PDB file of C-alpha atoms in Angstrom:
ATOM      1  CA  UNK A   1     -57.966  43.864  82.656  1.00 93.00           C
ATOM      2  CA  UNK A   2     -55.036  41.916  81.112  1.00 97.00           C
ATOM      3  CA  UNK A   3     -52.195  41.238  83.822  1.00 98.00           C
ATOM      4  CA  UNK A   4     -48.747  40.151  84.232  1.00 98.00           C
ATOM      5  CA  UNK A   5     -46.548  38.665  86.176  1.00 98.00           C
ATOM      6  CA  UNK A   6     -43.567  40.912  87.221  1.00 98.00           C
ATOM      7  CA  UNK A   7     -40.239  40.392  89.623  1.00 98.00           C
ATOM      8  CA  UNK A   8     -39.967  44.381  91.416  1.00 98.00           C
ATOM      9  CA  UNK A   9     -37.242  43.848  94.171  1.00 98.00           C
ATOM     10  CA  UNK A  10     -35.170  40.454  95.734  1.00 97.00           C
ATOM     11  CA  UNK A  11     -38.133  38.079  96.839  1.00 97.00           C
ATOM     12  CA  UNK A  12     -40.888  40.352  95.716  1.00 98.00           C
ATOM     13  CA  UNK A  13     -43.453  40.249  92.676  1.00 98.00           C
ATOM     14  CA  UNK A  14     -46.267  41.681  91.941  1.00 98.00           C
ATOM     15  CA  UNK A  15     -49.207  41.762  89.209  1.00 98.00           C
ATOM     16  CA  UNK A  16     -49.489  44.830  86.696  1.00 98.00           C
ATOM     17  CA  UNK A  17     -51.733  45.559  84.353  1.00 98.00           C
ATOM     18  CA  UNK A  18     -50.745  44.793  80.642  1.00 98.00           C
ATOM     19  CA  UNK A  19     -51.898  46.313  77.376  1.00 96.00           C
ATOM     20  CA  UNK A  20     -54.259  44.121  75.243  1.00 97.00           C
ATOM     21  CA  UNK A  21     -52.326  42.507  72.582  1.00 97.00           C
ATOM     22  CA  UNK A  22     -52.306  44.225  69.122  1.00 94.00           C
ATOM     23  CA  UNK A  23     -50.544  41.683  67.014  1.00 96.00           C
ATOM     24  CA  UNK A  24     -48.291  42.295  63.826  1.00 95.00           C
ATOM     25  CA  UNK A  25     -47.525  40.556  61.052  1.00 96.00           C
ATOM     26  CA  UNK A  26     -46.429  37.167  62.082  1.00 95.00           C
ATOM     27  CA  UNK A  27     -47.910  37.265  65.566  1.00 97.00           C
ATOM     28  CA  UNK A  28     -50.627  34.718  67.225  1.00 97.00           C
ATOM     29  CA  UNK A  29     -52.673  36.442  69.790  1.00 98.00           C
ATOM     30  CA  UNK A  30     -53.174  33.757  73.224  1.00 98.00           C
ATOM     31  CA  UNK A  31     -55.064  33.514  76.223  1.00 98.00           C
ATOM     32  CA  UNK A  32     -53.223  31.536  78.739  1.00 98.00           C
ATOM     33  CA  UNK A  33     -54.585  28.493  80.196  1.00 98.00           C
ATOM     34  CA  UNK A  34     -51.515  27.526  82.400  1.00 98.00           C
ATOM     35  CA  UNK A  35     -47.873  28.030  83.218  1.00 98.00           C
ATOM     36  CA  UNK A  36     -45.419  26.446  85.150  1.00 98.00           C
ATOM     37  CA  UNK A  37     -42.468  28.237  87.424  1.00 96.00           C
ATOM     38  CA  UNK A  38     -39.629  26.445  86.732  1.00 91.00           C
ATOM     39  CA  UNK A  39     -37.790  26.777  90.142  1.00 90.00           C
ATOM     40  CA  UNK A  40     -34.548  26.297  89.267  1.00 84.00           C
ATOM     41  CA  UNK A  41     -34.333  29.275  86.791  1.00 88.00           C
ATOM     42  CA  UNK A  42     -37.142  31.521  88.067  1.00 94.00           C
ATOM     43  CA  UNK A  43     -35.720  31.266  91.662  1.00 93.00           C
ATOM     44  CA  UNK A  44     -32.792  32.702  90.682  1.00 91.00           C
ATOM     45  CA  UNK A  45     -34.671  35.932  88.520  1.00 95.00           C
ATOM     46  CA  UNK A  46     -36.634  36.247  92.041  1.00 97.00           C
ATOM     47  CA  UNK A  47     -34.016  36.833  93.797  1.00 95.00           C
ATOM     48  CA  UNK A  48     -32.001  38.760  91.719  1.00 94.00           C
ATOM     49  CA  UNK A  49     -29.070  36.261  91.182  1.00 91.00           C
ATOM     50  CA  UNK A  50     -28.524  35.952  87.538  1.00 91.00           C
ATOM     51  CA  UNK A  51     -24.763  37.478  87.283  1.00 89.00           C
ATOM     52  CA  UNK A  52     -24.596  40.719  85.363  1.00 92.00           C
ATOM     53  CA  UNK A  53     -22.128  38.611  82.730  1.00 88.00           C
ATOM     54  CA  UNK A  54     -25.064  36.147  82.016  1.00 88.00           C
ATOM     55  CA  UNK A  55     -27.679  39.124  81.973  1.00 93.00           C
ATOM     56  CA  UNK A  56     -27.830  38.955  77.842  1.00 91.00           C
ATOM     57  CA  UNK A  57     -27.675  34.952  77.722  1.00 85.00           C
ATOM     58  CA  UNK A  58     -30.764  34.369  80.111  1.00 89.00           C
ATOM     59  CA  UNK A  59     -33.284  37.002  78.429  1.00 93.00           C
ATOM     60  CA  UNK A  60     -36.267  35.352  77.719  1.00 91.00           C
ATOM     61  CA  UNK A  61     -37.837  35.289  74.261  1.00 91.00           C
ATOM     62  CA  UNK A  62     -40.762  37.938  75.485  1.00 95.00           C
ATOM     63  CA  UNK A  63     -39.058  39.132  78.295  1.00 97.00           C
ATOM     64  CA  UNK A  64     -39.728  42.523  79.606  1.00 97.00           C
ATOM     65  CA  UNK A  65     -37.606  44.921  81.676  1.00 97.00           C
ATOM     66  CA  UNK A  66     -33.981  44.473  83.074  1.00 97.00           C
ATOM     67  CA  UNK A  67     -32.243  41.938  85.235  1.00 97.00           C
ATOM     68  CA  UNK A  68     -31.754  42.353  88.195  1.00 96.00           C
ATOM     69  CA  UNK A  69     -35.373  44.703  88.791  1.00 98.00           C
ATOM     70  CA  UNK A  70     -38.341  45.251  87.583  1.00 98.00           C
ATOM     71  CA  UNK A  71     -38.275  42.323  85.156  1.00 98.00           C
ATOM     72  CA  UNK A  72     -41.085  40.208  83.585  1.00 98.00           C
ATOM     73  CA  UNK A  73     -39.781  36.808  82.638  1.00 98.00           C
ATOM     74  CA  UNK A  74     -41.225  33.274  82.150  1.00 96.00           C
ATOM     75  CA  UNK A  75     -41.020  30.623  79.115  1.00 95.00           C
ATOM     76  CA  UNK A  76     -43.713  27.833  80.132  1.00 96.00           C
ATOM     77  CA  UNK A  77     -47.137  29.037  79.193  1.00 98.00           C
ATOM     78  CA  UNK A  78     -49.352  26.935  77.221  1.00 98.00           C
ATOM     79  CA  UNK A  79     -52.879  28.789  75.601  1.00 98.00           C
ATOM     80  CA  UNK A  80     -55.533  29.195  73.405  1.00 98.00           C
ATOM     81  CA  UNK A  81     -55.049  30.442  69.905  1.00 98.00           C
ATOM     82  CA  UNK A  82     -58.083  32.616  68.516  1.00 95.00           C
ATOM     83  CA  UNK A  83     -58.949  29.397  65.919  1.00 95.00           C
ATOM     84  CA  UNK A  84     -58.939  27.026  69.379  1.00 96.00           C
ATOM     85  CA  UNK A  85     -55.553  25.613  68.946  1.00 97.00           C
ATOM     86  CA  UNK A  86     -53.634  24.774  71.994  1.00 98.00           C
ATOM     87  CA  UNK A  87     -50.219  25.876  72.034  1.00 98.00           C
ATOM     88  CA  UNK A  88     -47.014  25.645  73.906  1.00 98.00           C
ATOM     89  CA  UNK A  89     -45.429  29.661  74.232  1.00 98.00           C
ATOM     90  CA  UNK A  90     -42.221  30.958  75.351  1.00 95.00           C
ATOM     91  CA  UNK A  91     -43.365  33.719  77.448  1.00 97.00           C
ATOM     92  CA  UNK A  92     -43.824  35.427  80.847  1.00 98.00           C
ATOM     93  CA  UNK A  93     -47.083  34.881  83.019  1.00 98.00           C
ATOM     94  CA  UNK A  94     -49.167  36.437  81.476  1.00 98.00           C
ATOM     95  CA  UNK A  95     -53.160  36.723  81.093  1.00 98.00           C
ATOM     96  CA  UNK A  96     -52.916  37.560  77.189  1.00 98.00           C
ATOM     97  CA  UNK A  97     -50.406  38.263  74.921  1.00 98.00           C
ATOM     98  CA  UNK A  98     -49.661  38.216  71.190  1.00 98.00           C
ATOM     99  CA  UNK A  99     -45.880  37.044  70.304  1.00 96.00           C
ATOM    100  CA  UNK A 100     -44.505  35.894  67.132  1.00 96.00           C
ATOM    101  CA  UNK A 101     -45.359  32.524  65.635  1.00 95.00           C
ATOM    102  CA  UNK A 102     -41.650  30.814  65.718  1.00 93.00           C
ATOM    103  CA  UNK A 103     -42.106  31.010  69.645  1.00 94.00           C
ATOM    104  CA  UNK A 104     -45.288  28.923  69.600  1.00 97.00           C
ATOM    105  CA  UNK A 105     -45.621  24.979  69.209  1.00 98.00           C
ATOM    106  CA  UNK A 106     -48.822  23.371  68.994  1.00 98.00           C
ATOM    107  CA  UNK A 107     -49.809  20.967  71.913  1.00 98.00           C
ATOM    108  CA  UNK A 108     -50.536  17.055  70.473  1.00 98.00           C
ATOM    109  CA  UNK A 109     -54.245  16.234  71.191  1.00 98.00           C
ATOM    110  CA  UNK A 110     -53.045  13.481  73.698  1.00 98.00           C
ATOM    111  CA  UNK A 111     -51.351  15.705  75.936  1.00 98.00           C
ATOM    112  CA  UNK A 112     -53.529  17.498  78.582  1.00 98.00           C
ATOM    113  CA  UNK A 113     -52.995  21.421  78.787  1.00 98.00           C
ATOM    114  CA  UNK A 114     -51.856  20.969  82.672  1.00 98.00           C
ATOM    115  CA  UNK A 115     -49.151  18.574  81.821  1.00 98.00           C
ATOM    116  CA  UNK A 116     -48.128  20.339  78.321  1.00 98.00           C
ATOM    117  CA  UNK A 117     -46.662  22.860  80.770  1.00 98.00           C
ATOM    118  CA  UNK A 118     -43.412  20.658  81.144  1.00 98.00           C
ATOM    119  CA  UNK A 119     -42.649  21.223  77.460  1.00 98.00           C
ATOM    120  CA  UNK A 120     -39.517  23.517  78.123  1.00 96.00           C
ATOM    121  CA  UNK A 121     -38.201  20.728  80.881  1.00 96.00           C
ATOM    122  CA  UNK A 122     -38.793  18.022  78.392  1.00 98.00           C
ATOM    123  CA  UNK A 123     -36.970  19.884  76.015  1.00 98.00           C
ATOM    124  CA  UNK A 124     -34.135  20.587  78.049  1.00 97.00           C
ATOM    125  CA  UNK A 125     -33.751  16.435  79.348  1.00 98.00           C
ATOM    126  CA  UNK A 126     -34.557  16.013  75.319  1.00 98.00           C
ATOM    127  CA  UNK A 127     -31.096  18.162  74.659  1.00 98.00           C
ATOM    128  CA  UNK A 128     -28.997  16.682  77.431  1.00 98.00           C
ATOM    129  CA  UNK A 129     -29.778  13.335  76.250  1.00 98.00           C
ATOM    130  CA  UNK A 130     -28.525  13.960  72.829  1.00 98.00           C
ATOM    131  CA  UNK A 131     -25.705  15.200  74.300  1.00 98.00           C
ATOM    132  CA  UNK A 132     -25.032  12.614  76.530  1.00 98.00           C
ATOM    133  CA  UNK A 133     -25.365   9.911  73.707  1.00 97.00           C
ATOM    134  CA  UNK A 134     -26.385   7.367  75.978  1.00 98.00           C
ATOM    135  CA  UNK A 135     -25.072   3.620  74.580  1.00 97.00           C
ATOM    136  CA  UNK A 136     -27.045   0.208  75.375  1.00 96.00           C
ATOM    137  CA  UNK A 137     -26.479  -1.451  78.331  1.00 96.00           C
ATOM    138  CA  UNK A 138     -24.567   1.916  80.348  1.00 98.00           C
ATOM    139  CA  UNK A 139     -24.756   2.148  83.493  1.00 98.00           C
ATOM    140  CA  UNK A 140     -26.658   5.709  84.245  1.00 98.00           C
ATOM    141  CA  UNK A 141     -26.509   8.119  87.006  1.00 98.00           C
ATOM    142  CA  UNK A 142     -28.728  11.251  87.471  1.00 98.00           C
ATOM    143  CA  UNK A 143     -27.958  13.306  90.512  1.00 98.00           C
ATOM    144  CA  UNK A 144     -30.825  15.499  91.245  1.00 98.00           C
ATOM    145  CA  UNK A 145     -34.688  14.625  90.846  1.00 98.00           C
ATOM    146  CA  UNK A 146     -35.882  17.592  90.023  1.00 96.00           C
ATOM    147  CA  UNK A 147     -38.104  18.272  87.080  1.00 97.00           C
ATOM    148  CA  UNK A 148     -34.811  17.673  84.622  1.00 97.00           C
ATOM    149  CA  UNK A 149     -33.585  15.261  86.187  1.00 98.00           C
ATOM    150  CA  UNK A 150     -36.175  13.136  86.492  1.00 98.00           C
ATOM    151  CA  UNK A 151     -37.172  13.791  82.996  1.00 98.00           C
ATOM    152  CA  UNK A 152     -33.734  12.992  82.011  1.00 98.00           C
ATOM    153  CA  UNK A 153     -34.366   9.228  84.066  1.00 98.00           C
ATOM    154  CA  UNK A 154     -37.766   8.984  82.573  1.00 98.00           C
ATOM    155  CA  UNK A 155     -35.737   9.302  78.772  1.00 98.00           C
ATOM    156  CA  UNK A 156     -32.616   7.147  79.724  1.00 98.00           C
ATOM    157  CA  UNK A 157     -35.010   4.247  81.032  1.00 98.00           C
ATOM    158  CA  UNK A 158     -36.485   3.848  77.854  1.00 97.00           C
ATOM    159  CA  UNK A 159     -33.221   2.975  75.837  1.00 97.00           C
ATOM    160  CA  UNK A 160     -32.761  -0.751  75.581  1.00 95.00           C
ATOM    161  CA  UNK A 161     -30.105  -2.494  78.390  1.00 97.00           C
ATOM    162  CA  UNK A 162     -29.868   1.084  80.195  1.00 98.00           C
ATOM    163  CA  UNK A 163     -29.484   0.854  84.471  1.00 98.00           C
ATOM    164  CA  UNK A 164     -30.741   3.948  85.198  1.00 98.00           C
ATOM    165  CA  UNK A 165     -30.538   5.012  89.059  1.00 98.00           C
ATOM    166  CA  UNK A 166     -31.761   8.638  89.990  1.00 98.00           C
ATOM    167  CA  UNK A 167     -30.228  10.066  93.195  1.00 98.00           C
ATOM    168  CA  UNK A 168     -31.761  12.636  95.769  1.00 98.00           C
ATOM    169  CA  UNK A 169     -31.629  13.877  99.183  1.00 96.00           C
ATOM    170  CA  UNK A 170     -35.141  13.994  99.039  1.00 95.00           C
ATOM    171  CA  UNK A 171     -36.666   9.991  99.725  1.00 96.00           C
ATOM    172  CA  UNK A 172     -40.084  11.361  98.494  1.00 95.00           C
ATOM    173  CA  UNK A 173     -38.814  11.474  95.010  1.00 97.00           C
ATOM    174  CA  UNK A 174     -38.070   7.737  95.021  1.00 98.00           C
ATOM    175  CA  UNK A 175     -41.692   6.890  94.151  1.00 98.00           C
ATOM    176  CA  UNK A 176     -41.908   8.839  90.943  1.00 98.00           C
ATOM    177  CA  UNK A 177     -38.360   7.881  90.111  1.00 98.00           C
ATOM    178  CA  UNK A 178     -39.492   4.144  90.463  1.00 98.00           C
ATOM    179  CA  UNK A 179     -42.572   4.715  88.153  1.00 98.00           C
ATOM    180  CA  UNK A 180     -40.144   5.836  85.490  1.00 98.00           C
ATOM    181  CA  UNK A 181     -38.609   2.850  85.421  1.00 98.00           C
ATOM    182  CA  UNK A 182     -35.339   3.903  86.939  1.00 98.00           C
ATOM    183  CA  UNK A 183     -33.372   2.751  90.601  1.00 98.00           C
ATOM    184  CA  UNK A 184     -33.512   5.524  93.433  1.00 98.00           C
ATOM    185  CA  UNK A 185     -31.023   6.082  95.985  1.00 98.00           C
ATOM    186  CA  UNK A 186     -30.192   8.204  98.379  1.00 98.00           C
ATOM    187  CA  UNK A 187     -27.054  10.586  97.504  1.00 98.00           C
ATOM    188  CA  UNK A 188     -24.516   8.345  99.710  1.00 98.00           C
ATOM    189  CA  UNK A 189     -26.196   5.075  98.386  1.00 98.00           C
ATOM    190  CA  UNK A 190     -25.447   6.092  94.775  1.00 98.00           C
ATOM    191  CA  UNK A 191     -23.917   3.786  92.669  1.00 98.00           C
ATOM    192  CA  UNK A 192     -20.191   3.470  91.766  1.00 97.00           C
ATOM    193  CA  UNK A 193     -18.380   3.025  88.332  1.00 98.00           C
ATOM    194  CA  UNK A 194     -21.066   5.027  86.120  1.00 98.00           C
ATOM    195  CA  UNK A 195     -20.242   4.981  82.998  1.00 98.00           C
ATOM    196  CA  UNK A 196     -22.790   8.201  82.096  1.00 98.00           C
ATOM    197  CA  UNK A 197     -23.790  10.665  84.441  1.00 98.00           C
ATOM    198  CA  UNK A 198     -25.825  13.556  84.004  1.00 98.00           C
ATOM    199  CA  UNK A 199     -25.736  16.360  86.879  1.00 98.00           C
ATOM    200  CA  UNK A 200     -28.656  18.043  87.546  1.00 97.00           C
ATOM    201  CA  UNK A 201     -28.777  19.215  91.036  1.00 95.00           C
ATOM    202  CA  UNK A 202     -27.441  22.685  91.017  1.00 91.00           C
ATOM    203  CA  UNK A 203     -25.293  22.014  93.884  1.00 93.00           C
ATOM    204  CA  UNK A 204     -21.615  21.793  94.858  1.00 94.00           C
ATOM    205  CA  UNK A 205     -22.282  18.740  96.343  1.00 96.00           C
ATOM    206  CA  UNK A 206     -24.170  16.419  93.678  1.00 96.00           C
ATOM    207  CA  UNK A 207     -21.287  17.728  91.326  1.00 95.00           C
ATOM    208  CA  UNK A 208     -18.833  16.166  93.724  1.00 96.00           C
ATOM    209  CA  UNK A 209     -20.170  13.528  93.919  1.00 97.00           C
ATOM    210  CA  UNK A 210     -20.382  12.624  90.003  1.00 97.00           C
ATOM    211  CA  UNK A 211     -16.882  13.016  90.108  1.00 96.00           C
ATOM    212  CA  UNK A 212     -16.610  10.349  92.945  1.00 96.00           C
ATOM    213  CA  UNK A 213     -19.216   8.274  91.167  1.00 97.00           C
ATOM    214  CA  UNK A 214     -17.769   8.185  87.759  1.00 97.00           C
ATOM    215  CA  UNK A 215     -16.290   4.733  86.207  1.00 98.00           C
ATOM    216  CA  UNK A 216     -13.020   4.946  83.776  1.00 98.00           C
ATOM    217  CA  UNK A 217     -13.547   7.310  80.784  1.00 98.00           C
ATOM    218  CA  UNK A 218     -17.016   7.886  81.955  1.00 98.00           C
ATOM    219  CA  UNK A 219     -18.663  10.881  80.517  1.00 98.00           C
ATOM    220  CA  UNK A 220     -20.520  13.856  82.826  1.00 97.00           C
ATOM    221  CA  UNK A 221     -22.859  16.150  81.382  1.00 98.00           C
ATOM    222  CA  UNK A 222     -23.473  19.142  83.381  1.00 97.00           C
ATOM    223  CA  UNK A 223     -27.027  20.177  83.092  1.00 95.00           C
ATOM    224  CA  UNK A 224     -27.111  22.546  85.964  1.00 91.00           C
ATOM    225  CA  UNK A 225     -27.548  26.373  86.252  1.00 80.00           C
ATOM    226  CA  UNK A 226     -25.766  27.601  89.162  1.00 79.00           C
ATOM    227  CA  UNK A 227     -26.227  31.411  88.559  1.00 69.00           C
ATOM    228  CA  UNK A 228     -23.266  33.437  90.429  1.00 70.00           C
ATOM    229  CA  UNK A 229     -22.379  30.698  92.578  1.00 75.00           C
ATOM    230  CA  UNK A 230     -19.020  29.223  91.920  1.00 84.00           C
ATOM    231  CA  UNK A 231     -18.731  25.761  92.911  1.00 86.00           C
ATOM    232  CA  UNK A 232     -15.265  24.558  94.186  1.00 86.00           C
ATOM    233  CA  UNK A 233     -14.508  20.752  92.532  1.00 89.00           C
ATOM    234  CA  UNK A 234     -11.452  18.508  93.217  1.00 86.00           C
ATOM    235  CA  UNK A 235      -9.941  17.975  89.801  1.00 88.00           C
ATOM    236  CA  UNK A 236      -6.931  16.337  91.059  1.00 83.00           C
ATOM    237  CA  UNK A 237      -5.935  13.058  90.845  1.00 74.00           C
ATOM    238  CA  UNK A 238      -9.145  10.599  90.501  1.00 83.00           C
ATOM    239  CA  UNK A 239     -10.214  13.344  87.598  1.00 92.00           C
ATOM    240  CA  UNK A 240      -6.996  13.128  85.746  1.00 91.00           C
ATOM    241  CA  UNK A 241      -6.159   9.295  86.316  1.00 92.00           C
ATOM    242  CA  UNK A 242     -10.048   8.231  85.454  1.00 94.00           C
ATOM    243  CA  UNK A 243      -9.905  10.415  82.045  1.00 96.00           C
ATOM    244  CA  UNK A 244     -13.439  11.667  83.091  1.00 96.00           C
ATOM    245  CA  UNK A 245     -15.239  14.101  80.563  1.00 96.00           C
ATOM    246  CA  UNK A 246     -16.873  16.791  81.761  1.00 96.00           C
ATOM    247  CA  UNK A 247     -19.487  18.586  79.173  1.00 96.00           C
ATOM    248  CA  UNK A 248     -21.962  21.467  79.492  1.00 95.00           C
ATOM    249  CA  UNK A 249     -25.367  21.021  77.842  1.00 96.00           C
ATOM    250  CA  UNK A 250     -28.068  23.665  77.353  1.00 92.00           C
ATOM    251  CA  UNK A 251     -30.695  24.331  75.590  1.00 93.00           C
ATOM    252  CA  UNK A 252     -30.178  27.076  74.104  1.00 91.00           C
ATOM    253  CA  UNK A 253     -28.613  25.568  71.174  1.00 94.00           C
ATOM    254  CA  UNK A 254     -29.659  22.208  69.190  1.00 97.00           C
ATOM    255  CA  UNK A 255     -27.089  19.501  70.500  1.00 97.00           C
ATOM    256  CA  UNK A 256     -24.134  19.095  68.327  1.00 96.00           C
ATOM    257  CA  UNK A 257     -25.739  15.610  67.569  1.00 94.00           C
ATOM    258  CA  UNK A 258     -28.680  16.715  65.793  1.00 97.00           C
ATOM    259  CA  UNK A 259     -27.716  20.174  64.623  1.00 95.00           C
ATOM    260  CA  UNK A 260     -28.547  20.768  61.270  1.00 94.00           C
ATOM    261  CA  UNK A 261     -30.859  17.712  61.343  1.00 95.00           C
ATOM    262  CA  UNK A 262     -33.207  19.130  63.823  1.00 96.00           C
ATOM    263  CA  UNK A 263     -34.366  22.376  64.565  1.00 96.00           C
ATOM    264  CA  UNK A 264     -35.335  23.979  67.493  1.00 95.00           C
ATOM    265  CA  UNK A 265     -39.105  24.077  66.477  1.00 96.00           C
ATOM    266  CA  UNK A 266     -38.751  20.373  65.471  1.00 97.00           C
ATOM    267  CA  UNK A 267     -36.997  19.396  68.788  1.00 98.00           C
ATOM    268  CA  UNK A 268     -39.856  21.399  70.311  1.00 98.00           C
ATOM    269  CA  UNK A 269     -42.298  19.103  68.810  1.00 98.00           C
ATOM    270  CA  UNK A 270     -40.780  16.250  69.887  1.00 98.00           C
ATOM    271  CA  UNK A 271     -40.751  17.318  73.311  1.00 98.00           C
ATOM    272  CA  UNK A 272     -44.264  18.066  73.381  1.00 98.00           C
ATOM    273  CA  UNK A 273     -44.981  14.474  72.137  1.00 98.00           C
ATOM    274  CA  UNK A 274     -43.190  12.990  74.800  1.00 98.00           C
ATOM    275  CA  UNK A 275     -45.001  14.381  77.253  1.00 98.00           C
ATOM    276  CA  UNK A 276     -47.919  11.821  76.241  1.00 98.00           C
ATOM    277  CA  UNK A 277     -47.359   9.680  79.049  1.00 98.00           C
ATOM    278  CA  UNK A 278     -50.197   9.665  82.259  1.00 98.00           C
ATOM    279  CA  UNK A 279     -46.916   8.878  84.610  1.00 98.00           C
ATOM    280  CA  UNK A 280     -45.282  12.536  83.998  1.00 98.00           C
ATOM    281  CA  UNK A 281     -48.510  13.673  85.963  1.00 98.00           C
ATOM    282  CA  UNK A 282     -46.410  12.961  89.202  1.00 98.00           C
ATOM    283  CA  UNK A 283     -44.313  16.271  88.245  1.00 98.00           C
ATOM    284  CA  UNK A 284     -47.015  18.752  88.598  1.00 98.00           C
ATOM    285  CA  UNK A 285     -48.127  20.697  91.618  1.00 97.00           C
ATOM    286  CA  UNK A 286     -49.135  22.500  93.554  1.00 97.00           C
ATOM    287  CA  UNK A 287     -51.449  24.313  91.039  1.00 97.00           C
ATOM    288  CA  UNK A 288     -52.471  27.980  91.801  1.00 97.00           C
ATOM    289  CA  UNK A 289     -54.611  30.404  90.796  1.00 98.00           C
ATOM    290  CA  UNK A 290     -53.060  33.357  88.595  1.00 98.00           C
ATOM    291  CA  UNK A 291     -54.511  36.097  90.969  1.00 97.00           C
ATOM    292  CA  UNK A 292     -52.990  34.514  93.763  1.00 98.00           C
ATOM    293  CA  UNK A 293     -49.463  33.982  92.521  1.00 98.00           C
ATOM    294  CA  UNK A 294     -47.289  37.347  93.715  1.00 98.00           C
ATOM    295  CA  UNK A 295     -48.331  36.204  97.251  1.00 98.00           C
ATOM    296  CA  UNK A 296     -47.581  32.541  97.040  1.00 97.00           C
ATOM    297  CA  UNK A 297     -44.686  32.359  94.582  1.00 98.00           C
ATOM    298  CA  UNK A 298     -42.308  33.000  97.442  1.00 96.00           C
ATOM    299  CA  UNK A 299     -42.992  29.404  98.938  1.00 96.00           C
ATOM    300  CA  UNK A 300     -43.554  28.209  95.834  1.00 97.00           C
ATOM    301  CA  UNK A 301     -39.647  28.804  94.985  1.00 96.00           C
ATOM    302  CA  UNK A 302     -38.298  28.528  98.476  1.00 93.00           C
ATOM    303  CA  UNK A 303     -40.280  26.262 100.765  1.00 92.00           C
ATOM    304  CA  UNK A 304     -40.148  26.998 104.733  1.00 89.00           C
ATOM    305  CA  UNK A 305     -38.122  24.478 106.173  1.00 84.00           C
ATOM    306  CA  UNK A 306     -39.814  20.731 106.694  1.00 81.00           C
ATOM    307  CA  UNK A 307     -42.526  21.799 103.778  1.00 84.00           C
ATOM    308  CA  UNK A 308     -42.772  19.623 100.594  1.00 83.00           C
ATOM    309  CA  UNK A 309     -40.653  20.469  97.892  1.00 88.00           C
ATOM    310  CA  UNK A 310     -42.874  21.038  94.737  1.00 94.00           C
ATOM    311  CA  UNK A 311     -41.358  20.230  91.320  1.00 96.00           C
ATOM    312  CA  UNK A 312     -43.424  21.421  89.170  1.00 97.00           C
ATOM    313  CA  UNK A 313     -45.806  24.429  90.857  1.00 98.00           C
ATOM    314  CA  UNK A 314     -48.950  24.909  87.441  1.00 98.00           C
ATOM    315  CA  UNK A 315     -50.702  28.397  87.512  1.00 98.00           C
ATOM    316  CA  UNK A 316     -53.928  28.344  86.053  1.00 98.00           C
ATOM    317  CA  UNK A 317     -56.165  31.103  84.350  1.00 97.00           C
ATOM    318  CA  UNK A 318     -59.429  29.633  84.739  1.00 81.00           C
ATOM    319  CA  UNK A 319     -60.066  26.505  84.589  1.00 60.00           C
ATOM    320  CA  UNK A 320     -57.955  24.401  81.767  1.00 51.00           C
ATOM    321  CA  UNK A 321     -58.605  20.341  81.653  1.00 49.00           C
TER     322      UNK A 321
END
């Protein structure tokens, strides 16, 4: 039997039978090896919190059903094609499926299957860095040490002379941030006078912290997705006197800095190649068999108070390397 994960009510998911793939012209049949839960976006979907005004914009490439429920959603699957190629696919969590070749990217040989599920997150971080346009020697602050925030720090730390600090309320993120070559600070200890700030926490408090720590004429790049939340911000004296710039970044469009020079496919290929670093394995886990996903998805997306906060839960179909 072929199965797919469906969100059917607030906080409720189930595995439903899916038809065996019948490819049309230009489509590829893929057998899933691993997929990732995007804890920010899929939490909103799981709880039915996608705003009606954003139903069209939030629609996944191979989504079935409509928001809020029932809906089959997801976009981080690594699978195997009939010719043996490993592919990163923009498809919901499902065991076997067919999709257009344009929604697939070949996984480099040097990137293990489990790590390759980070492809969409790395693409998001890469696009955010293009939007941020960091300069050698700048002081940069990343607020929010989730997967995208840590990947932004990972990329920024590779730029000559950039001093990068990652801040988060969870001190367990320190070891990962420092292994990526960045500094780490609790929010109250975040450095001041930062010339480039990437906000990735998805919280009003995080965005307020960005405004507080920004230097004169600093750029604040907003990478969070707030769903139906409407954060209130102090856009008074400090914001105006310091001539701050608040910029949006979103992965649906290639950054203007590279638009016309890199296609979506070329951006994804670059993102996958950037995963050739074993340090990134620290972002992965826990590892959950697909059959157990409906029972465990609630705790993966919203762990009980005091429980460890996973970064990138990985769903396993079989035993991928």
